[in-house]
Tab-separated table of C-alpha atoms in Angstrom:
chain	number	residue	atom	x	y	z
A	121	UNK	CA	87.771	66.099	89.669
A	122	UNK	CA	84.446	67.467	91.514
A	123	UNK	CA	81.668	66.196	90.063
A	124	UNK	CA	79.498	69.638	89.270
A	125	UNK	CA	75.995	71.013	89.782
A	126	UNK	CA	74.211	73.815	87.574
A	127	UNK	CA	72.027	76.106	88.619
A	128	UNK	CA	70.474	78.506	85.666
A	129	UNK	CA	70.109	82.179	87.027
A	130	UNK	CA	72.953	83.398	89.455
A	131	UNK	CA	70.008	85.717	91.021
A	132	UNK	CA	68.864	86.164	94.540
A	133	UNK	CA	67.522	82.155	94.400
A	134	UNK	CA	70.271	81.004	92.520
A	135	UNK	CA	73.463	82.089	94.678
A	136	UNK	CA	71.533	83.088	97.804
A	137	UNK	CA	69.825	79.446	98.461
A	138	UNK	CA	70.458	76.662	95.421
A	139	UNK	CA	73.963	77.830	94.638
A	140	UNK	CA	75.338	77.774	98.271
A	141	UNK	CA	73.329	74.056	98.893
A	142	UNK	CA	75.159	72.811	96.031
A	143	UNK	CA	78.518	74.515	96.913
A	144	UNK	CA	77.553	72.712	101.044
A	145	UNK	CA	77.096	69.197	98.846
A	146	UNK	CA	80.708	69.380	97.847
A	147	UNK	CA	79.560	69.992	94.221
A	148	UNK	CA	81.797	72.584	91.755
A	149	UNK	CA	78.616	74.877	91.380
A	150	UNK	CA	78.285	76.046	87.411
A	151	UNK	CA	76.024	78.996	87.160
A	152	UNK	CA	74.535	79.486	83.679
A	153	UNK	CA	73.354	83.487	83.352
A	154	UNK	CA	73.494	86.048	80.586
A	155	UNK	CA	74.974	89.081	82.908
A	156	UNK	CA	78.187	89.746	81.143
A	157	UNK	CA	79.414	91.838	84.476
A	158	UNK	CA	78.254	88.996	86.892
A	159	UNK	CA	79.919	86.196	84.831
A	160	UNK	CA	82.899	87.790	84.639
A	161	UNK	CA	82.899	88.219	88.593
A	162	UNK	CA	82.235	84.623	89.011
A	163	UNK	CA	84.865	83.508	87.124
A	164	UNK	CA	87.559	85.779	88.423
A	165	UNK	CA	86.916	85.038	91.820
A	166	UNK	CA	85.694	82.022	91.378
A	167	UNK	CA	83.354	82.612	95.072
A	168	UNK	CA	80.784	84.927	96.374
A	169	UNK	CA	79.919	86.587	99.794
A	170	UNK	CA	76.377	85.507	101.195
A	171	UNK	CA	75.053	88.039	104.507
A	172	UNK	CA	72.739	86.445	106.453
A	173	UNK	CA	70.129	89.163	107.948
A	174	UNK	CA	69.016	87.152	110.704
A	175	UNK	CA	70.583	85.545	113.714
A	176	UNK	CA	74.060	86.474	114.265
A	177	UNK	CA	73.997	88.062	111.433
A	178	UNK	CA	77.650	86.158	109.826
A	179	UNK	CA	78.759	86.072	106.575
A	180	UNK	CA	79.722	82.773	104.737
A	181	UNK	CA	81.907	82.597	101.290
A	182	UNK	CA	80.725	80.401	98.799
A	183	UNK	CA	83.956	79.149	97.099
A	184	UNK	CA	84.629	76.439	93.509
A	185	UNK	CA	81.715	78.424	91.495
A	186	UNK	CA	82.266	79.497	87.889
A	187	UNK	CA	80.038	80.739	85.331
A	188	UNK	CA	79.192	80.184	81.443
A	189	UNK	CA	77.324	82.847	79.432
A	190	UNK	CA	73.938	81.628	78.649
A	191	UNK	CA	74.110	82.769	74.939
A	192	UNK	CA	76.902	79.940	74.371
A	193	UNK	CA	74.422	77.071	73.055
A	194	UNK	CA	77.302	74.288	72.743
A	195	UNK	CA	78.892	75.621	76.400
A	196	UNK	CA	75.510	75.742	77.864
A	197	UNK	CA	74.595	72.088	76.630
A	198	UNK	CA	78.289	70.605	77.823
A	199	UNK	CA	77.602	71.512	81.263
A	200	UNK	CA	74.255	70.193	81.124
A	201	UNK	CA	75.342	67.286	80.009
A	202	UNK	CA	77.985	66.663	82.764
A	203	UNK	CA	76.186	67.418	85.475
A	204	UNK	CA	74.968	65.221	88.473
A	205	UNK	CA	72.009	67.906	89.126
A	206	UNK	CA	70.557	71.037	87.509
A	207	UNK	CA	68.502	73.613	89.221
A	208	UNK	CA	66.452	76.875	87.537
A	209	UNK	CA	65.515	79.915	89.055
A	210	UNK	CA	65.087	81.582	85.953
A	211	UNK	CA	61.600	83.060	86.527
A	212	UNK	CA	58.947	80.860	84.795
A	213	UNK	CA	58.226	83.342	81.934
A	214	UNK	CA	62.061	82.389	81.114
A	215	UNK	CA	61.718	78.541	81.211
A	216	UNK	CA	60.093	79.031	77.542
A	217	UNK	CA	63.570	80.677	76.884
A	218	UNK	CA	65.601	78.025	78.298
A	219	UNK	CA	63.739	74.982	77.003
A	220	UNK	CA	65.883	74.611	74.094
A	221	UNK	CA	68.996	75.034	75.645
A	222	UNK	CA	68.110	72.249	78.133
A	223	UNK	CA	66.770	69.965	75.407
A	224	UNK	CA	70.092	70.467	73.647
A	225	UNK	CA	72.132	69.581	76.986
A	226	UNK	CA	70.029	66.554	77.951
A	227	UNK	CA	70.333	65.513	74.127
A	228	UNK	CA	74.236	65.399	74.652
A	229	UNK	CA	74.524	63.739	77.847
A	230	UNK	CA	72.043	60.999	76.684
A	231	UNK	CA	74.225	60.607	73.650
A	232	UNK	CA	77.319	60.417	76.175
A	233	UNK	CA	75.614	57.650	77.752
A	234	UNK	CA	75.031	59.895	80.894
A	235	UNK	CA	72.473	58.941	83.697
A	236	UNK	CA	69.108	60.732	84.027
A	237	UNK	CA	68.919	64.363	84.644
A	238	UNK	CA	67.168	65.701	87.684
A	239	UNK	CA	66.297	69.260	87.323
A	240	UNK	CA	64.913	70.988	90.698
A	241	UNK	CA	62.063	73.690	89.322
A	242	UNK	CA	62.624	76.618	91.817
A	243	UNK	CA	60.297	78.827	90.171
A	244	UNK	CA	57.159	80.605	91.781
A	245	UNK	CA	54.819	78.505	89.817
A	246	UNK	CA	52.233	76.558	90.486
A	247	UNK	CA	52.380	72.949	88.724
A	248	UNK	CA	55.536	74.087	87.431
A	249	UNK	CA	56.671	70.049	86.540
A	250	UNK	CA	53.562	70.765	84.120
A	251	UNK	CA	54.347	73.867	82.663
A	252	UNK	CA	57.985	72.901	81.619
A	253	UNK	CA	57.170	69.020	80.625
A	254	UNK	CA	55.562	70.334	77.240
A	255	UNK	CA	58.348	73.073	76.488
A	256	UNK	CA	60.828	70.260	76.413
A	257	UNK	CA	58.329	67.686	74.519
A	258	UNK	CA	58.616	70.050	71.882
A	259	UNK	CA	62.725	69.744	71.537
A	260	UNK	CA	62.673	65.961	73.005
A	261	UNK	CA	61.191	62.420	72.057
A	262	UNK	CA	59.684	60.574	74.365
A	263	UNK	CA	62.626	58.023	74.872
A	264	UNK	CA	64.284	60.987	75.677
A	265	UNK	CA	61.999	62.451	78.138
A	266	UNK	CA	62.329	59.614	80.332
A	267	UNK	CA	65.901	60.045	81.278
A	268	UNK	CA	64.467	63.401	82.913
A	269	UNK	CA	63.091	64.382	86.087
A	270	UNK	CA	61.085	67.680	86.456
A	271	UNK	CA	60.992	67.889	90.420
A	272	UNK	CA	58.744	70.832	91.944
A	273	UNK	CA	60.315	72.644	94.791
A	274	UNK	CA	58.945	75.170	97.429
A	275	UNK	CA	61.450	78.019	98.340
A	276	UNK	CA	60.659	79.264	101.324
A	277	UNK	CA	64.028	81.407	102.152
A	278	UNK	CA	63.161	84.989	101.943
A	279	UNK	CA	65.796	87.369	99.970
A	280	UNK	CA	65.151	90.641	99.599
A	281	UNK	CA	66.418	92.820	96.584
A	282	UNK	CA	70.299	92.803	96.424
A	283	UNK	CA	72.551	96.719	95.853
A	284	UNK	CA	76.096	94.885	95.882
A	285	UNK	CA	76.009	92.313	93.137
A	286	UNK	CA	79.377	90.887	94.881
A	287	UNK	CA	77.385	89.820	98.285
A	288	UNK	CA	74.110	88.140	98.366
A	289	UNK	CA	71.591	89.047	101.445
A	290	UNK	CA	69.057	86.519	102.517
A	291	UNK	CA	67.950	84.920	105.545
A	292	UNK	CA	69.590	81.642	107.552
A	293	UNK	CA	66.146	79.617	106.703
A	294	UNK	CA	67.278	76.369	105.228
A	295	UNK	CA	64.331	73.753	104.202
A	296	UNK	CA	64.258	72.678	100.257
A	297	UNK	CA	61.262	70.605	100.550
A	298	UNK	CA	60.848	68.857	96.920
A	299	UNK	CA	58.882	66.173	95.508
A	300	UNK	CA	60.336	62.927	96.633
A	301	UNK	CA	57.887	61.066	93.127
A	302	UNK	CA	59.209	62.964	90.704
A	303	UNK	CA	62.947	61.777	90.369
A	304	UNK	CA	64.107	59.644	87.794
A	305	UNK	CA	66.765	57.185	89.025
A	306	UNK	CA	68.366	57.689	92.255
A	307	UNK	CA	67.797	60.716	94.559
A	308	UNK	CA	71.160	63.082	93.445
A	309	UNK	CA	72.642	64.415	96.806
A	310	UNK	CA	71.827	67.678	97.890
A	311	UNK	CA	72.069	69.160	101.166
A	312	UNK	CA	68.851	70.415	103.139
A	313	UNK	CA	66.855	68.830	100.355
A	314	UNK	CA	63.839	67.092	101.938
A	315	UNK	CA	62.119	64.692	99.761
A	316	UNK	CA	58.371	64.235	100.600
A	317	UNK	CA	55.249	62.746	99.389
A	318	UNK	CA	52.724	64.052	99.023
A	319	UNK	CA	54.435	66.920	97.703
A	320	UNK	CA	50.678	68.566	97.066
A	321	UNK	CA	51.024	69.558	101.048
A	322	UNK	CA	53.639	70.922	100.784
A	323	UNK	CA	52.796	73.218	97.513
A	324	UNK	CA	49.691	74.047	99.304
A	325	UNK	CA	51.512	74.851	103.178
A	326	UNK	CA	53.861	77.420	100.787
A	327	UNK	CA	51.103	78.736	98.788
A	328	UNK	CA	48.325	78.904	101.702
A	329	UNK	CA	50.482	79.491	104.636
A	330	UNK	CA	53.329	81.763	103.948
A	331	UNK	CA	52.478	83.288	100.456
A	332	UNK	CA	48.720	84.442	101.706
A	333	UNK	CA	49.663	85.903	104.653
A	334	UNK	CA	52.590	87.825	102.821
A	335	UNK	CA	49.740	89.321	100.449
A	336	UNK	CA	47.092	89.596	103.250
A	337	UNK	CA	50.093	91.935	104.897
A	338	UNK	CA	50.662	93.609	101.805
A	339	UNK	CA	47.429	94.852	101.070
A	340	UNK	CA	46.342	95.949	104.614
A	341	UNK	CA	49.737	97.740	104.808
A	342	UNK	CA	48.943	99.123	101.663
A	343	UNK	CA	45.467	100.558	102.655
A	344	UNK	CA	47.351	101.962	105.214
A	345	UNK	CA	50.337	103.927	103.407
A	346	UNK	CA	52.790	101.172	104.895
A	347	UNK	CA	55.841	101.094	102.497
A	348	UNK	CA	57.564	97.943	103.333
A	349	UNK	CA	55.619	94.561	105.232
A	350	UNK	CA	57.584	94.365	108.579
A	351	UNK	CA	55.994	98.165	109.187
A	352	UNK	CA	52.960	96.546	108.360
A	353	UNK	CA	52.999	93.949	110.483
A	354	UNK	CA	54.234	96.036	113.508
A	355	UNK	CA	50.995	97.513	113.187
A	356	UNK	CA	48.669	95.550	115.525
A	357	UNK	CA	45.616	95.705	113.994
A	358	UNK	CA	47.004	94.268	111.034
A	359	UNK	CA	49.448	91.731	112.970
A	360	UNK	CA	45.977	90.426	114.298
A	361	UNK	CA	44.338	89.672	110.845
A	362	UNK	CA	47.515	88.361	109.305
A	363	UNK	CA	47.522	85.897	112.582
A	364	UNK	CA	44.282	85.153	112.023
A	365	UNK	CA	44.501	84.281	108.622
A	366	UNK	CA	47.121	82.120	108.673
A	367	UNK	CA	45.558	80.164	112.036
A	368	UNK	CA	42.213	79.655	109.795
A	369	UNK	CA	44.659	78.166	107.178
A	370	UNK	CA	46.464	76.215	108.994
A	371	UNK	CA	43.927	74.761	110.601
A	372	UNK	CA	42.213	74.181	107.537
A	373	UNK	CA	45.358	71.908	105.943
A	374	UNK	CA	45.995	70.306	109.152
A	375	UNK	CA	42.566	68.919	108.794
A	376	UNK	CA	42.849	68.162	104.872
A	377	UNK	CA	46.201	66.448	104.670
A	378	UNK	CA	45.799	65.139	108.343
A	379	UNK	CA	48.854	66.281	109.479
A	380	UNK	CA	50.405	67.382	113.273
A	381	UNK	CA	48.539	70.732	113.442
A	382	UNK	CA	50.700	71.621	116.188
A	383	UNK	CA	53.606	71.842	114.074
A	384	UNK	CA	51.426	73.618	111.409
A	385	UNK	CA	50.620	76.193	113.395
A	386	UNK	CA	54.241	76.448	114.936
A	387	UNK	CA	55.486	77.016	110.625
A	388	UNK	CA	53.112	79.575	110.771
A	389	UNK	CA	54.271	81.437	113.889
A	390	UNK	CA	57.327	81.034	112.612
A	391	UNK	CA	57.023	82.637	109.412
A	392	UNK	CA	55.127	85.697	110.819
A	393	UNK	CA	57.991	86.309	112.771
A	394	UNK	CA	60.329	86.266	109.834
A	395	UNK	CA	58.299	88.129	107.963
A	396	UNK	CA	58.611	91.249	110.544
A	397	UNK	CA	62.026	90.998	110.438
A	398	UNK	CA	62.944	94.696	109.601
A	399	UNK	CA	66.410	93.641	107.307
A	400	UNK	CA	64.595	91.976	104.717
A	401	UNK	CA	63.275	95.627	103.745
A	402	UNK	CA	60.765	93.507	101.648
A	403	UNK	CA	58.210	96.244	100.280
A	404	UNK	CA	54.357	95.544	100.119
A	405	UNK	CA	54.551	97.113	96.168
A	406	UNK	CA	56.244	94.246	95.432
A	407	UNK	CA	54.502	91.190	97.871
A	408	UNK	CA	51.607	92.813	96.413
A	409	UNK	CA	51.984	92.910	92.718
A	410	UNK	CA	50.348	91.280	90.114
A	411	UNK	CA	46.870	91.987	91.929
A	412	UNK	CA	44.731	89.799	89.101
A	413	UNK	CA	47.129	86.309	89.238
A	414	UNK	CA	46.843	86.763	93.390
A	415	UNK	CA	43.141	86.709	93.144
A	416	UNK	CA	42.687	83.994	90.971
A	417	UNK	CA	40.683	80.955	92.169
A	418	UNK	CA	43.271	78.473	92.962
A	419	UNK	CA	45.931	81.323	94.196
A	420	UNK	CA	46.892	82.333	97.832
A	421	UNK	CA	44.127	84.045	98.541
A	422	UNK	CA	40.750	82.766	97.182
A	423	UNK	CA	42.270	79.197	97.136
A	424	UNK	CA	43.190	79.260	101.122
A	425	UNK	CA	39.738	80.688	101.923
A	426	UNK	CA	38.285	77.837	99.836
A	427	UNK	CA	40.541	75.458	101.490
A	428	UNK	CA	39.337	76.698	104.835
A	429	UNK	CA	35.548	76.527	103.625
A	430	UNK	CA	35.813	72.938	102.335
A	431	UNK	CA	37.078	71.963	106.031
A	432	UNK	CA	33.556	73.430	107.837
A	433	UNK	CA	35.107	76.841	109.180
A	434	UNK	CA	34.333	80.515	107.703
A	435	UNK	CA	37.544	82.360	106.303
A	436	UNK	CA	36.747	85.612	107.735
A	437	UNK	CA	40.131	87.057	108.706
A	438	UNK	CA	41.665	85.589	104.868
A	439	UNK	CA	38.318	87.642	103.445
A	440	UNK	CA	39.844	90.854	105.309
A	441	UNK	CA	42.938	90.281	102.797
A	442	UNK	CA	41.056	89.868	99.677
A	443	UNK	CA	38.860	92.785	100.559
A	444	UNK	CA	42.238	94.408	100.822
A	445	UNK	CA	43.635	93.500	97.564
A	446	UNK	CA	40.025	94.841	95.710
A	447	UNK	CA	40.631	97.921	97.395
A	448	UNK	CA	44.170	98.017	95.927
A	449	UNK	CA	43.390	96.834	92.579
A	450	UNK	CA	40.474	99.516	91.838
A	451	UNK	CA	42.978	101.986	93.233
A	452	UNK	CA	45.450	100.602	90.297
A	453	UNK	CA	43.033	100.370	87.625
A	454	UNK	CA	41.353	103.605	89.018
A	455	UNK	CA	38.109	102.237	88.341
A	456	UNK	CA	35.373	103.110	91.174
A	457	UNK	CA	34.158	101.109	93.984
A	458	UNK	CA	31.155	100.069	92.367
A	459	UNK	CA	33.233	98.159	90.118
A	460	UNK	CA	34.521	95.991	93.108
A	461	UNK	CA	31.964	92.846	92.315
A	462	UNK	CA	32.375	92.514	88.903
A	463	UNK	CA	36.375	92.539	89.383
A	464	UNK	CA	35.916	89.436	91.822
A	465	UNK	CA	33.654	87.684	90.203
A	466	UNK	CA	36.435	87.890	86.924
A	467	UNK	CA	38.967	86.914	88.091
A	468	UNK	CA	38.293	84.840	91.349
A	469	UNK	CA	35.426	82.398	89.078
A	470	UNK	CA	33.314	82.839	91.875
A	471	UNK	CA	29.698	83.635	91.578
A	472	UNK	CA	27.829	86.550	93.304
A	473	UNK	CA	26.443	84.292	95.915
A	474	UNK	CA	29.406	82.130	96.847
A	475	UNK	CA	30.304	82.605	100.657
A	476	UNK	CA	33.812	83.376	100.104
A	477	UNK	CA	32.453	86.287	98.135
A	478	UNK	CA	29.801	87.479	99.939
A	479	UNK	CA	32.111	87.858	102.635
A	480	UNK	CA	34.929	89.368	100.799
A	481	UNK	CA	31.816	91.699	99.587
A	482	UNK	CA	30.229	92.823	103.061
A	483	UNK	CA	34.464	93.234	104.534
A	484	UNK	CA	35.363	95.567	101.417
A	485	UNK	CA	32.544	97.730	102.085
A	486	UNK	CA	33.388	98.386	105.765
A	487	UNK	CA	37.138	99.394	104.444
């Protein structure tokens, strides 16, 4: 008998990336999801049809998946508890959903005299190991905490908003960095997983790197009427400050975490090309949602310019993006440009006379 993986959510993370590594490990993949419609699927066919939108464009099958309905408690807990690894992609407002559900499965397989449970946080959250630690300390001793593993991830494959729910479409990128500390016992198999320490770099190359100059394309494509990022990056004038932007941060952690900054700054190239790639038809309403969270002091924004300050260099082109995003956000909250200051001194936590703001100040007022 295969020894089986589960990944809660089969959305675009769950069968587009974590579903199809665990499938490539030779695991029977269990998805755990509460779409009557897309369980049903799953266990009919018992497969699913990924399209990659980049290279040669092929088409792989994912075969030995099957699904359980996440309102069956005593299902949901069985296959936790038999399980040599358990993913979420759940979206982190869900995890406070799940938490008792895992609890009850982790419960069970201790009971069973199972071995620690890894579970691989693939949620766009930062400290995410810290958010969900307490949900389960609420369900969970702490004798029973210690058979688990909370193990932050950074997703970097890129997958845009599906139409057929029987074919996934995402890109060929391939790299599960995770953090090699966090595991409880011995590292569970999983292929393309890279285990690394210290995993910090690795939050902070995802968050600083790829995730800013997403948002720094977003809101100059934006400004501009662009609907969707790769039009926004095809125009030059913004190609230039997104480049820019993510050379100053790049720079910035190469310096901090002393790493290679040639290979730094090849990531980067690399991800500005796949963000221009037209099939993704990734839209800047969406890259640039949630304006307030994106402006926030330790976010992708204010946090790389701060990065970039703390290592002796000025943030200028990163500036041009949060400029961008005020602009955006007083469009949203149809408040007038005088009211510009005030918003980023709220929610950045910088004051008037920080240089990150003054800049971000003098750039908004040129746009």
């Amino acid at each position: 008998m295969k020894k089986t993986a589960v990944m809660y959510s089969a959305g675009k993370i769950g069968r587009g990336f974590i579903g199809a590594l665990m499938a490539e490990s030779g695991y029977e993949v269990v998805f755990i999801d509460m779409v009557p419609a897309l369980i049903d699927m799953l266990n009919e066919t018992h497969s699913y049809s990924i399209q990659y939108v980049d290279g040669d464009k092929s088409t792989q099958t994912v075969t030995g998946v099957r699904a359980v309905n996440g309102r069956d408690a005593d299902a949901v807990a069985e296959e936790i508890a038999n399980a040599e690894i358990l993913a979420t992609s759940v979206r982190a407002e869900n995890l406070v959903r799940i938490a008792p559900l895992l609890a009850k499965g982790i419960r069970l397989r201790i009971q069973k005299g199972g071995r620690p449970l890894n579970i691989l946080i693939c949620e766009n959250l930062m400290d995410a190991s810290k958010f969900l630690r307490p949900l389960l300390e609420e369900h969970l001793t702490q004798e029973e905490m210690a058979y688990v593993g909370l193990i932050e991830t950074s997703i970097g494959r890129m997958v845009p908003d599906q139409n057929d729910p029987s074919v996934i479409r995402t890109e060929s990128y391939c790299h599960l960095p995770v953090d090699k500390d966090a595991f409880v016992g011995p590292i569970p198999y999983l292929a393309h997983m890279e285990p690394y320490s210290p995993f910090r770099f690795c939050v902070e190359r995802k968050l600083f790197i790829h995730n800013m100059m997403h948002a720094v394309s977003a809101y100059l494509g934006m400004r501009k009427g662009y609907s969707y990022i790769h039009e926004a990056l095809a125009d030059e004038e913004i190609r230039v400050v997104a480049r820019g932007a993510v050379l100053e941060s790049a720079h910035a952690l190469a310096a901090k975490y002393n790493m290679p900054e040639d290979e730094l700054l090849a990531h980067a190239e690399d991800i500005l090309v796949r963000l221009s790639n037209p099939a993704l038809m990734d839209t800047c309403e969406r890259v640039g949602a949630d304006i307030p969270r994106k402006l926030a002091y330790d976010d992708r924004l204010v946090g790389a310019a701060r990065n970039v300050l703390e290592q002796g260099n000025e943030p200028k082109c990163i500036c041009t993006g949060i400029a961008a995003g005020l602009v955006q956000l007083l469009k949203e909250k149809d408040l007038p440009r005088e009211e510009a200051a005030n918003q980023l001194y709220a929610l950045s936590s910088l004051d008037a006379d920080h240089p990150i703001a003054r800049m971000a100040m003098e750039i908004f007022e040129t746009l």
